[in-house]
PDB file of C-alpha atoms in Angstrom:
ATOM      1  CA  UNK A1375     125.084 113.735  61.783  1.00  0.00           C
ATOM      2  CA  UNK A1376     121.877 114.525  64.115  1.00  0.00           C
ATOM      3  CA  UNK A1377     124.207 115.069  67.378  1.00  0.00           C
ATOM      4  CA  UNK A1378     126.134 117.834  65.112  1.00  0.00           C
ATOM      5  CA  UNK A1379     122.741 119.422  63.061  1.00  0.00           C
ATOM      6  CA  UNK A1380     121.270 119.821  66.589  1.00  0.00           C
ATOM      7  CA  UNK A1381     124.164 121.011  68.397  1.00  0.00           C
ATOM      8  CA  UNK A1382     123.508 118.836  71.510  1.00  0.00           C
ATOM      9  CA  UNK A1383     125.184 115.622  72.837  1.00  0.00           C
ATOM     10  CA  UNK A1384     123.710 111.786  72.676  1.00  0.00           C
ATOM     11  CA  UNK A1385     122.777 108.981  75.231  1.00  0.00           C
ATOM     12  CA  UNK A1386     123.725 105.428  73.140  1.00  0.00           C
ATOM     13  CA  UNK A1387     120.492 103.010  74.140  1.00  0.00           C
ATOM     14  CA  UNK A1388     121.567  99.471  74.330  1.00  0.00           C
ATOM     15  CA  UNK A1389     120.049  96.978  76.047  1.00  0.00           C
ATOM     16  CA  UNK A1390     120.456  93.693  74.526  1.00  0.00           C
ATOM     17  CA  UNK A1391     121.957  92.391  71.336  1.00  0.00           C
ATOM     18  CA  UNK A1392     120.761  90.444  68.359  1.00  0.00           C
ATOM     19  CA  UNK A1393     122.564  86.999  68.020  1.00  0.00           C
ATOM     20  CA  UNK A1394     124.165  87.938  64.499  1.00  0.00           C
ATOM     21  CA  UNK A1395     125.134  91.266  65.737  1.00  0.00           C
ATOM     22  CA  UNK A1396     128.376  92.828  64.177  1.00  0.00           C
ATOM     23  CA  UNK A1397     130.769  91.298  67.075  1.00  0.00           C
ATOM     24  CA  UNK A1398     129.398  88.038  67.043  1.00  0.00           C
ATOM     25  CA  UNK A1399     132.259  86.077  65.364  1.00  0.00           C
ATOM     26  CA  UNK A1400     134.705  88.392  68.067  1.00  0.00           C
ATOM     27  CA  UNK A1401     132.989  87.998  71.229  1.00  0.00           C
ATOM     28  CA  UNK A1402     131.449  85.363  73.156  1.00  0.00           C
ATOM     29  CA  UNK A1403     127.943  86.113  73.824  1.00  0.00           C
ATOM     30  CA  UNK A1404     124.893  84.537  76.243  1.00  0.00           C
ATOM     31  CA  UNK A1405     122.989  82.972  76.729  1.00  0.00           C
ATOM     32  CA  UNK A1406     122.800  80.404  73.800  1.00  0.00           C
ATOM     33  CA  UNK A1407     120.276  80.009  71.437  1.00  0.00           C
ATOM     34  CA  UNK A1408     118.258  83.244  72.485  1.00  0.00           C
ATOM     35  CA  UNK A1409     116.492  85.629  70.628  1.00  0.00           C
ATOM     36  CA  UNK A1410     118.861  88.197  72.504  1.00  0.00           C
ATOM     37  CA  UNK A1411     122.140  88.231  74.037  1.00  0.00           C
ATOM     38  CA  UNK A1412     124.752  89.920  76.357  1.00  0.00           C
ATOM     39  CA  UNK A1413     128.205  89.597  75.754  1.00  0.00           C
ATOM     40  CA  UNK A1414     129.745  86.867  77.908  1.00  0.00           C
ATOM     41  CA  UNK A1415     131.463  88.320  81.178  1.00  0.00           C
ATOM     42  CA  UNK A1416     134.998  87.804  80.648  1.00  0.00           C
ATOM     43  CA  UNK A1417     134.184  89.436  77.109  1.00  0.00           C
ATOM     44  CA  UNK A1418     132.533  92.495  78.519  1.00  0.00           C
ATOM     45  CA  UNK A1419     135.561  94.829  78.748  1.00  0.00           C
ATOM     46  CA  UNK A1420     136.474  94.334  75.114  1.00  0.00           C
ATOM     47  CA  UNK A1421     132.727  93.986  73.923  1.00  0.00           C
ATOM     48  CA  UNK A1422     131.755  97.141  75.813  1.00  0.00           C
ATOM     49  CA  UNK A1423     134.781  98.871  74.319  1.00  0.00           C
ATOM     50  CA  UNK A1424     133.881  97.849  70.742  1.00  0.00           C
ATOM     51  CA  UNK A1425     130.663  98.957  71.107  1.00  0.00           C
ATOM     52  CA  UNK A1426     131.689 102.557  72.699  1.00  0.00           C
ATOM     53  CA  UNK A1427     134.507 103.119  70.406  1.00  0.00           C
ATOM     54  CA  UNK A1428     131.080 102.743  67.238  1.00  0.00           C
ATOM     55  CA  UNK A1429     129.025 105.019  69.059  1.00  0.00           C
ATOM     56  CA  UNK A1430     131.626 107.906  69.788  1.00  0.00           C
ATOM     57  CA  UNK A1431     133.065 107.587  66.359  1.00  0.00           C
ATOM     58  CA  UNK A1432     129.648 107.586  64.589  1.00  0.00           C
ATOM     59  CA  UNK A1433     127.408 110.494  66.601  1.00  0.00           C
ATOM     60  CA  UNK A1434     130.938 112.748  66.808  1.00  0.00           C
ATOM     61  CA  UNK A1435     131.069 115.250  64.230  1.00  0.00           C
ATOM     62  CA  UNK A1436     135.009 116.217  62.921  1.00  0.00           C
ATOM     63  CA  UNK A1437     134.471 120.179  63.094  1.00  0.00           C
ATOM     64  CA  UNK A1438     132.815 120.183  66.860  1.00  0.00           C
ATOM     65  CA  UNK A1439     134.005 117.907  69.082  1.00  0.00           C
ATOM     66  CA  UNK A1440     131.606 118.826  71.715  1.00  0.00           C
ATOM     67  CA  UNK A1441     128.747 116.783  70.041  1.00  0.00           C
ATOM     68  CA  UNK A1442     127.998 113.052  69.559  1.00  0.00           C
ATOM     69  CA  UNK A1443     128.127 110.157  72.704  1.00  0.00           C
ATOM     70  CA  UNK A1444     128.670 111.203  75.972  1.00  0.00           C
ATOM     71  CA  UNK A1445     126.702 108.519  77.797  1.00  0.00           C
ATOM     72  CA  UNK A1446     125.078 105.031  77.901  1.00  0.00           C
ATOM     73  CA  UNK A1447     122.338 103.703  78.917  1.00  0.00           C
ATOM     74  CA  UNK A1448     121.828 100.281  79.496  1.00  0.00           C
ATOM     75  CA  UNK A1449     117.327  99.202  80.219  1.00  0.00           C
ATOM     76  CA  UNK A1450     115.822  95.807  81.074  1.00  0.00           C
ATOM     77  CA  UNK A1451     117.749  94.887  83.767  1.00  0.00           C
ATOM     78  CA  UNK A1452     115.796  93.471  86.230  1.00  0.00           C
ATOM     79  CA  UNK A1453     115.012  91.300  83.032  1.00  0.00           C
ATOM     80  CA  UNK A1454     119.072  90.793  81.845  1.00  0.00           C
ATOM     81  CA  UNK A1455     120.049  90.261  85.606  1.00  0.00           C
ATOM     82  CA  UNK A1456     118.336  86.872  85.438  1.00  0.00           C
ATOM     83  CA  UNK A1457     119.623  85.186  82.959  1.00  0.00           C
ATOM     84  CA  UNK A1458     120.880  81.443  82.655  1.00  0.00           C
ATOM     85  CA  UNK A1459     124.473  82.383  83.116  1.00  0.00           C
ATOM     86  CA  UNK A1460     124.202  84.916  85.673  1.00  0.00           C
ATOM     87  CA  UNK A1461     122.229  82.725  88.107  1.00  0.00           C
ATOM     88  CA  UNK A1462     124.568  79.739  88.304  1.00  0.00           C
ATOM     89  CA  UNK A1463     127.841  81.700  88.350  1.00  0.00           C
ATOM     90  CA  UNK A1464     128.344  83.830  91.797  1.00  0.00           C
ATOM     91  CA  UNK A1465     130.523  86.510  90.127  1.00  0.00           C
ATOM     92  CA  UNK A1466     129.222  86.358  86.471  1.00  0.00           C
ATOM     93  CA  UNK A1467     126.625  89.451  86.919  1.00  0.00           C
ATOM     94  CA  UNK A1468     129.178  91.382  88.544  1.00  0.00           C
ATOM     95  CA  UNK A1469     131.480  90.706  85.899  1.00  0.00           C
ATOM     96  CA  UNK A1470     129.366  91.753  83.264  1.00  0.00           C
ATOM     97  CA  UNK A1471     128.489  95.508  84.887  1.00  0.00           C
ATOM     98  CA  UNK A1472     132.305  95.869  85.529  1.00  0.00           C
ATOM     99  CA  UNK A1473     133.425  95.024  82.167  1.00  0.00           C
ATOM    100  CA  UNK A1474     130.809  97.911  81.019  1.00  0.00           C
ATOM    101  CA  UNK A1475     131.728 100.499  83.456  1.00  0.00           C
ATOM    102  CA  UNK A1476     135.543 100.117  82.796  1.00  0.00           C
ATOM    103  CA  UNK A1477     135.033 100.367  79.245  1.00  0.00           C
ATOM    104  CA  UNK A1478     132.897 103.663  79.693  1.00  0.00           C
ATOM    105  CA  UNK A1479     135.845 105.148  82.175  1.00  0.00           C
ATOM    106  CA  UNK A1480     138.460 104.535  79.941  1.00  0.00           C
ATOM    107  CA  UNK A1481     136.314 106.610  77.423  1.00  0.00           C
ATOM    108  CA  UNK A1482     134.701 109.090  79.648  1.00  0.00           C
ATOM    109  CA  UNK A1483     131.016 107.634  79.461  1.00  0.00           C
ATOM    110  CA  UNK A1484     129.134 107.979  81.835  1.00  0.00           C
ATOM    111  CA  UNK A1485     125.614 105.108  82.393  1.00  0.00           C
ATOM    112  CA  UNK A1486     122.582 105.662  83.133  1.00  0.00           C
ATOM    113  CA  UNK A1487     120.677 102.222  84.523  1.00  0.00           C
ATOM    114  CA  UNK A1488     116.751 101.294  83.901  1.00  0.00           C
ATOM    115  CA  UNK A1489     114.849  98.595  85.261  1.00  0.00           C
ATOM    116  CA  UNK A1490     117.739  97.456  87.767  1.00  0.00           C
ATOM    117  CA  UNK A1491     117.614  95.995  90.951  1.00  0.00           C
ATOM    118  CA  UNK A1492     118.877  96.315  94.324  1.00  0.00           C
ATOM    119  CA  UNK A1493     121.621  93.742  93.337  1.00  0.00           C
ATOM    120  CA  UNK A1494     122.513  96.015  90.623  1.00  0.00           C
ATOM    121  CA  UNK A1495     122.209  99.213  92.464  1.00  0.00           C
ATOM    122  CA  UNK A1496     124.191  97.764  95.136  1.00  0.00           C
ATOM    123  CA  UNK A1497     127.238  97.416  92.821  1.00  0.00           C
ATOM    124  CA  UNK A1498     126.740 100.697  91.656  1.00  0.00           C
ATOM    125  CA  UNK A1499     128.940 101.769  94.807  1.00  0.00           C
ATOM    126  CA  UNK A1500     132.112 100.046  93.325  1.00  0.00           C
ATOM    127  CA  UNK A1501     131.476 101.419  89.320  1.00  0.00           C
ATOM    128  CA  UNK A1502     132.643 104.707  88.814  1.00  0.00           C
ATOM    129  CA  UNK A1503     130.851 105.731  85.595  1.00  0.00           C
ATOM    130  CA  UNK A1504     127.116 104.973  86.747  1.00  0.00           C
ATOM    131  CA  UNK A1505     126.068 108.024  87.863  1.00  0.00           C
ATOM    132  CA  UNK A1506     121.932 107.971  87.327  1.00  0.00           C
ATOM    133  CA  UNK A1507     118.360 105.524  86.584  1.00  0.00           C
ATOM    134  CA  UNK A1508     115.364 105.609  85.902  1.00  0.00           C
ATOM    135  CA  UNK A1509     113.166 104.720  89.595  1.00  0.00           C
ATOM    136  CA  UNK A1510     109.666 104.804  87.333  1.00  0.00           C
ATOM    137  CA  UNK A1511     107.871 103.366  85.148  1.00  0.00           C
ATOM    138  CA  UNK A1512     107.100 103.279  81.563  1.00  0.00           C
ATOM    139  CA  UNK A1513     105.098 106.810  81.174  1.00  0.00           C
ATOM    140  CA  UNK A1514     102.669 104.609  79.127  1.00  0.00           C
ATOM    141  CA  UNK A1515     101.784 102.811  82.572  1.00  0.00           C
ATOM    142  CA  UNK A1516     100.055 104.108  85.991  1.00  0.00           C
ATOM    143  CA  UNK A1517     101.344 106.363  87.943  1.00  0.00           C
ATOM    144  CA  UNK A1518     105.016 106.458  86.426  1.00  0.00           C
ATOM    145  CA  UNK A1519     105.254 109.817  88.555  1.00  0.00           C
ATOM    146  CA  UNK A1520     105.594 107.784  91.839  1.00  0.00           C
ATOM    147  CA  UNK A1521     109.237 107.863  92.279  1.00  0.00           C
ATOM    148  CA  UNK A1522     109.373 108.806  96.119  1.00  0.00           C
ATOM    149  CA  UNK A1523     109.906 105.007  97.364  1.00  0.00           C
ATOM    150  CA  UNK A1524     112.449 104.232  95.265  1.00  0.00           C
ATOM    151  CA  UNK A1525     114.324 107.685  95.255  1.00  0.00           C
ATOM    152  CA  UNK A1526     115.085 106.696  98.755  1.00  0.00           C
ATOM    153  CA  UNK A1527     117.223 103.637  98.069  1.00  0.00           C
ATOM    154  CA  UNK A1528     118.634 105.740  94.441  1.00  0.00           C
ATOM    155  CA  UNK A1529     119.883 108.517  96.535  1.00  0.00           C
ATOM    156  CA  UNK A1530     120.912 106.748  99.723  1.00  0.00           C
ATOM    157  CA  UNK A1531     123.534 104.807  97.176  1.00  0.00           C
ATOM    158  CA  UNK A1532     124.736 108.429  95.686  1.00  0.00           C
ATOM    159  CA  UNK A1533     123.002 108.035  92.514  1.00  0.00           C
ATOM    160  CA  UNK A1534     120.384 110.275  91.007  1.00  0.00           C
ATOM    161  CA  UNK A1535     116.925 109.062  89.976  1.00  0.00           C
ATOM    162  CA  UNK A1536     114.381 110.188  87.680  1.00  0.00           C
ATOM    163  CA  UNK A1537     111.036 109.129  85.978  1.00  0.00           C
ATOM    164  CA  UNK A1538     110.566 108.391  82.480  1.00  0.00           C
ATOM    165  CA  UNK A1539     110.274 111.157  79.462  1.00  0.00           C
ATOM    166  CA  UNK A1540     106.810 112.923  79.092  1.00  0.00           C
ATOM    167  CA  UNK A1541     104.206 115.007  76.906  1.00  0.00           C
ATOM    168  CA  UNK A1542     104.636 118.610  77.565  1.00  0.00           C
ATOM    169  CA  UNK A1543     101.305 119.333  75.844  1.00  0.00           C
ATOM    170  CA  UNK A1544      97.437 118.372  76.662  1.00  0.00           C
ATOM    171  CA  UNK A1545      96.420 117.874  73.037  1.00  0.00           C
ATOM    172  CA  UNK A1546      98.826 115.667  71.473  1.00  0.00           C
ATOM    173  CA  UNK A1547      97.196 112.439  69.164  1.00  0.00           C
ATOM    174  CA  UNK A1548      98.083 109.019  70.205  1.00  0.00           C
ATOM    175  CA  UNK A1549      98.477 106.395  67.434  1.00  0.00           C
ATOM    176  CA  UNK A1550      96.450 103.667  67.159  1.00  0.00           C
ATOM    177  CA  UNK A1551      99.474 101.073  67.449  1.00  0.00           C
ATOM    178  CA  UNK A1552     100.287 102.772  70.562  1.00  0.00           C
ATOM    179  CA  UNK A1553      99.695 101.833  74.146  1.00  0.00           C
ATOM    180  CA  UNK A1554      97.441 103.884  75.516  1.00  0.00           C
ATOM    181  CA  UNK A1555      96.945 102.527  79.398  1.00  0.00           C
ATOM    182  CA  UNK A1556      98.027 105.153  81.905  1.00  0.00           C
ATOM    183  CA  UNK A1557      99.636 107.931  79.128  1.00  0.00           C
ATOM    184  CA  UNK A1558      98.720 111.147  81.293  1.00  0.00           C
ATOM    185  CA  UNK A1559      97.896 113.892  79.010  1.00  0.00           C
ATOM    186  CA  UNK A1560      96.116 116.463  81.128  1.00  0.00           C
ATOM    187  CA  UNK A1561      98.689 116.257  83.983  1.00  0.00           C
ATOM    188  CA  UNK A1562     101.873 117.723  82.429  1.00  0.00           C
ATOM    189  CA  UNK A1563     102.685 120.196  85.178  1.00  0.00           C
ATOM    190  CA  UNK A1564     102.737 117.098  87.250  1.00  0.00           C
ATOM    191  CA  UNK A1565     104.968 114.821  85.182  1.00  0.00           C
ATOM    192  CA  UNK A1566     107.350 118.245  84.822  1.00  0.00           C
ATOM    193  CA  UNK A1567     107.705 119.017  88.884  1.00  0.00           C
ATOM    194  CA  UNK A1568     108.255 115.490  89.357  1.00  0.00           C
ATOM    195  CA  UNK A1569     110.698 115.448  86.516  1.00  0.00           C
ATOM    196  CA  UNK A1570     113.128 118.432  87.889  1.00  0.00           C
ATOM    197  CA  UNK A1571     112.887 117.398  91.680  1.00  0.00           C
ATOM    198  CA  UNK A1572     114.080 113.864  90.872  1.00  0.00           C
ATOM    199  CA  UNK A1573     117.085 115.116  90.338  1.00  0.00           C
ATOM    200  CA  UNK A1574     118.190 113.038  87.607  1.00  0.00           C
ATOM    201  CA  UNK A1575     117.652 113.801  83.514  1.00  0.00           C
ATOM    202  CA  UNK A1576     114.664 115.310  82.262  1.00  0.00           C
ATOM    203  CA  UNK A1577     113.337 114.166  79.587  1.00  0.00           C
ATOM    204  CA  UNK A1578     111.069 115.367  77.378  1.00  0.00           C
ATOM    205  CA  UNK A1579     109.158 113.273  74.163  1.00  0.00           C
ATOM    206  CA  UNK A1580     106.163 115.315  72.195  1.00  0.00           C
ATOM    207  CA  UNK A1581     105.932 114.719  68.632  1.00  0.00           C
ATOM    208  CA  UNK A1582     107.439 117.048  66.862  1.00  0.00           C
ATOM    209  CA  UNK A1583     106.629 120.743  66.918  1.00  0.00           C
ATOM    210  CA  UNK A1584     104.267 119.143  70.344  1.00  0.00           C
ATOM    211  CA  UNK A1585     106.503 120.831  72.747  1.00  0.00           C
ATOM    212  CA  UNK A1586     105.035 123.425  75.241  1.00  0.00           C
ATOM    213  CA  UNK A1587     108.185 125.286  75.832  1.00  0.00           C
ATOM    214  CA  UNK A1588     106.858 127.717  78.560  1.00  0.00           C
ATOM    215  CA  UNK A1589     106.383 124.973  80.941  1.00  0.00           C
ATOM    216  CA  UNK A1590     110.015 123.284  79.778  1.00  0.00           C
ATOM    217  CA  UNK A1591     111.408 126.300  80.325  1.00  0.00           C
ATOM    218  CA  UNK A1592     109.861 125.927  84.164  1.00  0.00           C
ATOM    219  CA  UNK A1593     112.204 123.689  85.129  1.00  0.00           C
ATOM    220  CA  UNK A1594     115.503 125.112  83.610  1.00  0.00           C
ATOM    221  CA  UNK A1595     117.676 128.182  83.394  1.00  0.00           C
ATOM    222  CA  UNK A1596     117.956 130.074  80.234  1.00  0.00           C
ATOM    223  CA  UNK A1597     121.065 128.157  79.488  1.00  0.00           C
ATOM    224  CA  UNK A1598     119.553 124.468  79.213  1.00  0.00           C
ATOM    225  CA  UNK A1599     120.368 124.434  83.498  1.00  0.00           C
ATOM    226  CA  UNK A1600     118.141 122.308  85.342  1.00  0.00           C
ATOM    227  CA  UNK A1601     116.507 123.543  88.190  1.00  0.00           C
ATOM    228  CA  UNK A1602     117.425 120.930  90.397  1.00  0.00           C
ATOM    229  CA  UNK A1603     117.368 120.491  94.463  1.00  0.00           C
ATOM    230  CA  UNK A1604     119.854 119.432  96.249  1.00  0.00           C
ATOM    231  CA  UNK A1605     117.854 116.174  97.431  1.00  0.00           C
ATOM    232  CA  UNK A1606     115.799 114.387  95.124  1.00  0.00           C
ATOM    233  CA  UNK A1607     111.926 114.509  96.040  1.00  0.00           C
ATOM    234  CA  UNK A1608     111.278 110.908  98.276  1.00  0.00           C
ATOM    235  CA  UNK A1609     108.413 109.350 100.053  1.00  0.00           C
ATOM    236  CA  UNK A1610     107.421 110.630 103.807  1.00  0.00           C
ATOM    237  CA  UNK A1611     106.383 107.863 106.711  1.00  0.00           C
ATOM    238  CA  UNK A1612     102.779 108.131 106.079  1.00  0.00           C
ATOM    239  CA  UNK A1613     102.776 107.192 102.057  1.00  0.00           C
ATOM    240  CA  UNK A1614     104.872 104.011 103.026  1.00  0.00           C
ATOM    241  CA  UNK A1615     101.548 103.549 106.207  1.00  0.00           C
ATOM    242  CA  UNK A1616      99.155 104.098 103.808  1.00  0.00           C
ATOM    243  CA  UNK A1617     100.426 101.520 101.409  1.00  0.00           C
ATOM    244  CA  UNK A1618     100.259  98.774 104.123  1.00  0.00           C
ATOM    245  CA  UNK A1619      97.253  99.117 105.702  1.00  0.00           C
ATOM    246  CA  UNK A1620      95.564  99.758 102.186  1.00  0.00           C
ATOM    247  CA  UNK A1621      96.825  97.468 100.609  1.00  0.00           C
ATOM    248  CA  UNK A1622      98.242  99.612  97.556  1.00  0.00           C
ATOM    249  CA  UNK A1623     101.807  99.542  95.851  1.00  0.00           C
ATOM    250  CA  UNK A1624     104.794 101.761  95.396  1.00  0.00           C
ATOM    251  CA  UNK A1625     107.092 101.719  92.896  1.00  0.00           C
ATOM    252  CA  UNK A1626     109.996 100.795  94.425  1.00  0.00           C
TER     253      UNK A1626
END
């Protein structure tokens, strides 16, 4: 298994699912006749229990129980929260996230949010396993280091904000099929600084053999413990004033 070979734990990424997934006959899914589905709210706990068990069993080496899956990331939450089923039933979205959290709690798995709405973040106050989330845009977009505004809300709710993963080397090659807009290779130091000051996960996404180990080791101790502040970096008042009077946007 990859986790055992690298001697590191893994995060299972599962934002939404194909309609003909392996559990389609066991649980109800919504919305109907769509290209992607989520477990119906009433089946949320049972579905995520099955999914997390699959992730744990498939990734944990029998000889080393310290490897394998330790967390689950749900992405595209701003889109998923708007599906018709969640908009017509008052508590449907809440039941979906509650079921996910219960399954994770029973297995000692933490949850990471991505593209979360303020509604999702507020509900996290009642969810024991939601610990952190991405407060930035994608790395392949402009200004994804700009997490200061959003970090105010995330940290006020007891969550750790983070920025998207980043490259640590200047000379990595962009593949023709990759989205090049905003992939800022010349500001590796800025991305590393914001990542560590966010108090959230620090993720690198270099090609094999391209990681700048010197830069990475400035963010952590030799044993891998991140050198983070007590509180995440946040925007100051002047940034909000500048945005208002100069018609600029701030990522919240």
